[in-house]
Structure formats: structure tokens, C-alpha cells
Backbone as numpy.savetxt, mean C-alpha at the origin, in Angstrom:
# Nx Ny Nz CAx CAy CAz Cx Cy Cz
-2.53 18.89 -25.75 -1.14 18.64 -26.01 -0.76 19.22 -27.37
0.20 19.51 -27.40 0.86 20.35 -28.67 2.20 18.97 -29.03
1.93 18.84 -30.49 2.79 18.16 -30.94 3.78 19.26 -31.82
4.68 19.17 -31.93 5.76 19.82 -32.85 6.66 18.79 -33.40
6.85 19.37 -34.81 7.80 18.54 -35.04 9.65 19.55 -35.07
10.51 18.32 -35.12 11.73 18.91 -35.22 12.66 18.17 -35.77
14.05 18.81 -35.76 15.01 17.82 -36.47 16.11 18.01 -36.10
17.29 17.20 -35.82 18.50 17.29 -35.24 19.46 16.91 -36.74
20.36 18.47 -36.51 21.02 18.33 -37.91 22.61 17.74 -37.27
23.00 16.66 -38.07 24.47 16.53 -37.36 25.20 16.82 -39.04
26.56 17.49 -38.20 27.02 18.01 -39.20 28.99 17.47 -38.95
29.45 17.96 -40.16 31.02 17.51 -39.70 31.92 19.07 -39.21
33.22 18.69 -39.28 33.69 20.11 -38.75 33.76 21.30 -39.67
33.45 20.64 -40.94 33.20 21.90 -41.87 31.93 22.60 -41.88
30.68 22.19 -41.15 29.31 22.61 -41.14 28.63 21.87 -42.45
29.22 20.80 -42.75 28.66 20.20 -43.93 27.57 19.25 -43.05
26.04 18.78 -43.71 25.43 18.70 -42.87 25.37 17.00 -43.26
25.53 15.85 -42.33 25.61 14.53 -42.93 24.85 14.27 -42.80
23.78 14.20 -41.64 22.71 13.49 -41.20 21.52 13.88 -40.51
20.21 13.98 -41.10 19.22 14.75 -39.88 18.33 13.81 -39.11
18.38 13.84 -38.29 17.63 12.91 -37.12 16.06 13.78 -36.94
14.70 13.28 -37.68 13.48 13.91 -36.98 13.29 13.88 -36.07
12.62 13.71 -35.60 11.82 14.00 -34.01 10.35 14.54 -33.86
9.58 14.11 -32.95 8.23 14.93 -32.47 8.47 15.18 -31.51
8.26 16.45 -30.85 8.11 17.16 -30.10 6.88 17.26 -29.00
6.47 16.64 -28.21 4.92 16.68 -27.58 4.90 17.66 -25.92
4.29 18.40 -26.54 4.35 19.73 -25.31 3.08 19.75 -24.69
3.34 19.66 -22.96 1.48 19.85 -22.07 1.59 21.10 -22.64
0.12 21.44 -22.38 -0.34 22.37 -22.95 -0.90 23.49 -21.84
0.75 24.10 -21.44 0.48 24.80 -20.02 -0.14 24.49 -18.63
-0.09 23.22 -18.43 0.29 23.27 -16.96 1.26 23.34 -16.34
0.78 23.64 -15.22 1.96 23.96 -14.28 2.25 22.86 -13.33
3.49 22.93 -12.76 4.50 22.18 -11.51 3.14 22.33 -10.76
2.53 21.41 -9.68 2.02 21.42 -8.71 2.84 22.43 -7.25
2.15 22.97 -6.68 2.45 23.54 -5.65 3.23 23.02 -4.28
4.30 23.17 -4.14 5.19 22.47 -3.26 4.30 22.15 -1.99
3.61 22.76 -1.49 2.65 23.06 -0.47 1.42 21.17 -0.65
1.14 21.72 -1.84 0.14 20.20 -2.00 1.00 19.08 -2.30
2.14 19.29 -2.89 2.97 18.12 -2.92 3.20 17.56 -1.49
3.35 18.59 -0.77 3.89 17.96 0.30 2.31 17.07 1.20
1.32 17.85 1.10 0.07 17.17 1.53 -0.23 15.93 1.12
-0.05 15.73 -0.34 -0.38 14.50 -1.03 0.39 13.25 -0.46
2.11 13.89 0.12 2.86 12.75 0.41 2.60 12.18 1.46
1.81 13.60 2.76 1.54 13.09 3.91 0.17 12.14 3.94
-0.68 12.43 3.05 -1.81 11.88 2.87 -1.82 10.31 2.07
-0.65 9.80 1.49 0.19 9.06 1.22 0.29 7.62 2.39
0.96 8.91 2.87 1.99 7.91 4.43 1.08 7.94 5.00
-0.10 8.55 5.57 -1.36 8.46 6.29 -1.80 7.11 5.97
-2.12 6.76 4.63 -2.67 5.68 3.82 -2.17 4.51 4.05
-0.85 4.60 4.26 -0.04 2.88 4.51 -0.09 2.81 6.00
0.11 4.00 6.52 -0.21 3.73 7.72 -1.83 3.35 8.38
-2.22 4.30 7.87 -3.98 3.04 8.17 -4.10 1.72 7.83
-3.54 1.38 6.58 -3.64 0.00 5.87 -2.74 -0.96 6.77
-1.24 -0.44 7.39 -0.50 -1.22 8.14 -1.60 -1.48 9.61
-2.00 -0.40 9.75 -2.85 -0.73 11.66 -3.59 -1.59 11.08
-4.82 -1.35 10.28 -5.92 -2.68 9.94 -5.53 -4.00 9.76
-3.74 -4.02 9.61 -3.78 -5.77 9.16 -3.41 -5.96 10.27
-2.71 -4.84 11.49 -2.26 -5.72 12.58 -3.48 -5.74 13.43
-4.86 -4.97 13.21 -5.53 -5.25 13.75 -6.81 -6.42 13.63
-6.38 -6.59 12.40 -6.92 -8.30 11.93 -6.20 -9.39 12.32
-4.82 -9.48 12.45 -4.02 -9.94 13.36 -4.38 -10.37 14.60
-4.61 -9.31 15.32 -4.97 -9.72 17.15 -6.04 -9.88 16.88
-7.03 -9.84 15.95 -8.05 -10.06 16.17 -8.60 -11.61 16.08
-7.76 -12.30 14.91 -7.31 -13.99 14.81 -6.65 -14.07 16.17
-5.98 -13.66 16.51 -4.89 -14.33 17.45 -5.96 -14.43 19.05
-6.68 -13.14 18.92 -7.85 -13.31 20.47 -9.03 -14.24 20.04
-9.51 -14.31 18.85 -10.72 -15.32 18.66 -10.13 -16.79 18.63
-8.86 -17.29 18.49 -8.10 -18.14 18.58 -8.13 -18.70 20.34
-7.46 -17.52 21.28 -7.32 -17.47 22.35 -8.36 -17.70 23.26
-9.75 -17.21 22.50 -11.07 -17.26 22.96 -11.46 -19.05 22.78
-11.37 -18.72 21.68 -11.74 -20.60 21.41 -10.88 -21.83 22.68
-10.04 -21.45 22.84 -8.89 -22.36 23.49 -9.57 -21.53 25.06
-10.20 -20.68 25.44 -10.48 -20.78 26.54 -11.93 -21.14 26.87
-12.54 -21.30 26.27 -14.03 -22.13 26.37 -13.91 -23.17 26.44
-13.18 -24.38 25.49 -12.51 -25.38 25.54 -12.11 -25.67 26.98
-11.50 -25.05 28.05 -10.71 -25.05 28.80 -11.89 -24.90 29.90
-12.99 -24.10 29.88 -13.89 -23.90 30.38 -14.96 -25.18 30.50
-15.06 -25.65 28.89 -16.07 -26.64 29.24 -15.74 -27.93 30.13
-13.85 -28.16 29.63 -13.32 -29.49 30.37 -13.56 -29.01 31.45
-13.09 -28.11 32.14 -13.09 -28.35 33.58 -15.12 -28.13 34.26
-15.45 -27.66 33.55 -17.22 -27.68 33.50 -17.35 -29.79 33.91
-16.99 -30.02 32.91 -16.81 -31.58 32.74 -16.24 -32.40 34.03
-15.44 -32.16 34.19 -14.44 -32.66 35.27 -14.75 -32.64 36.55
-15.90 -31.15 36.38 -16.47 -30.51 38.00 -17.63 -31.49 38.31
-18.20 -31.31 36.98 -19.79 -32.46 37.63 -19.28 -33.97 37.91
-18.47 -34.17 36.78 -18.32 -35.71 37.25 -17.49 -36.07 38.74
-16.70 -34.85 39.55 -16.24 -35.30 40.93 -17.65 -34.63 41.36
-18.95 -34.39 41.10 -19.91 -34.14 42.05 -20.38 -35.57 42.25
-21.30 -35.83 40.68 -21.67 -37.38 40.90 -20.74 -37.98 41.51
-20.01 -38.17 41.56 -18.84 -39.48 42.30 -18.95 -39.06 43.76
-19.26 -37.94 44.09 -19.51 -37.89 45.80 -20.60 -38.46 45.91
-21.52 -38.06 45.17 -22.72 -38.35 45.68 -23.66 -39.68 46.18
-22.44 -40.83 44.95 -22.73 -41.82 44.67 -22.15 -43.01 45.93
């Protein structure tokens, strides 16, 4: 980085000079604008990014919502598991 210094002369309408304002000056030190071309990659590679991050939460999502669904159907499985033997014994008896 290049620092410079400078100064802002304010003056009246005669060129009489009233007031100087310093300043530093801080200059990159020749780089350049990025290439419209990679700008534009970076943005897509960007939106790529939220978009992966958006699928993974909705896919942690269904993924609660089916291990949820799973649970509530074993449940559902064992009662009637339950329900089945006990109208066996009761015939049998």
C-alpha cells in the first residue's frame, strides 16, 4: 500500500487561501478490478452455496419429520402386535 499525503486548500473568491484541510492518501498498490468473468463465477458459486445449505436443512427436516413418523408407526405396530395375541389367548381359553 502506498500512503500519500495531501491537502485540500480552501480559499475565498479572491484566491486568498483560509483554510487547509490534510489528508492521507492510501493507494493499493496496483491491483486490478477482478475479471467480470470470475466475478460472475464467484456469485454463482455463492448462490450454489445457499442453495446447498438451504437443501441440507430441508433435508434434516424430513428427515425429523420421517424418524418421527417411523416412531409413531412401530408404536402402532406393537399395539396392534398387542391386541392380536391377546384376541388369540381369549379364543383359546
Amino acid at each position: 500500500m502506498i500512503r500519500r499525503r495531501c491537502r485540500f486548500e480552501i480559499a475565498d473568491s479572491a484566491s486568498r487561501a483560509l483554510l487547509e484541510v490534510p489528508f492521507t492518501e492510501i493507494l493499493d498498490k496496483g491491483c486490478r478490478p477482478a475479471h467480470p468473468a470470475l466475478l460472475a463465477q464467484r456469485r454463482k458459486a455463492a448462490a450454489e452455496m445457499e442453495r446447498a445449505a438451504r437443501l441440507i436443512e430441508a433435508l434434516g427436516e424430513e428427515r425429523t419429520a420421517l424418524l418421527a413418523e417411523l416412531q409413531n408407526m412401530r408404536e402402532l405396530l406393537a399395539h396392534a402386535r398387542e391386541v392380536s395375541s391377546h384376541g388369540t389367548s381369549q379364543r383359546r381359553t
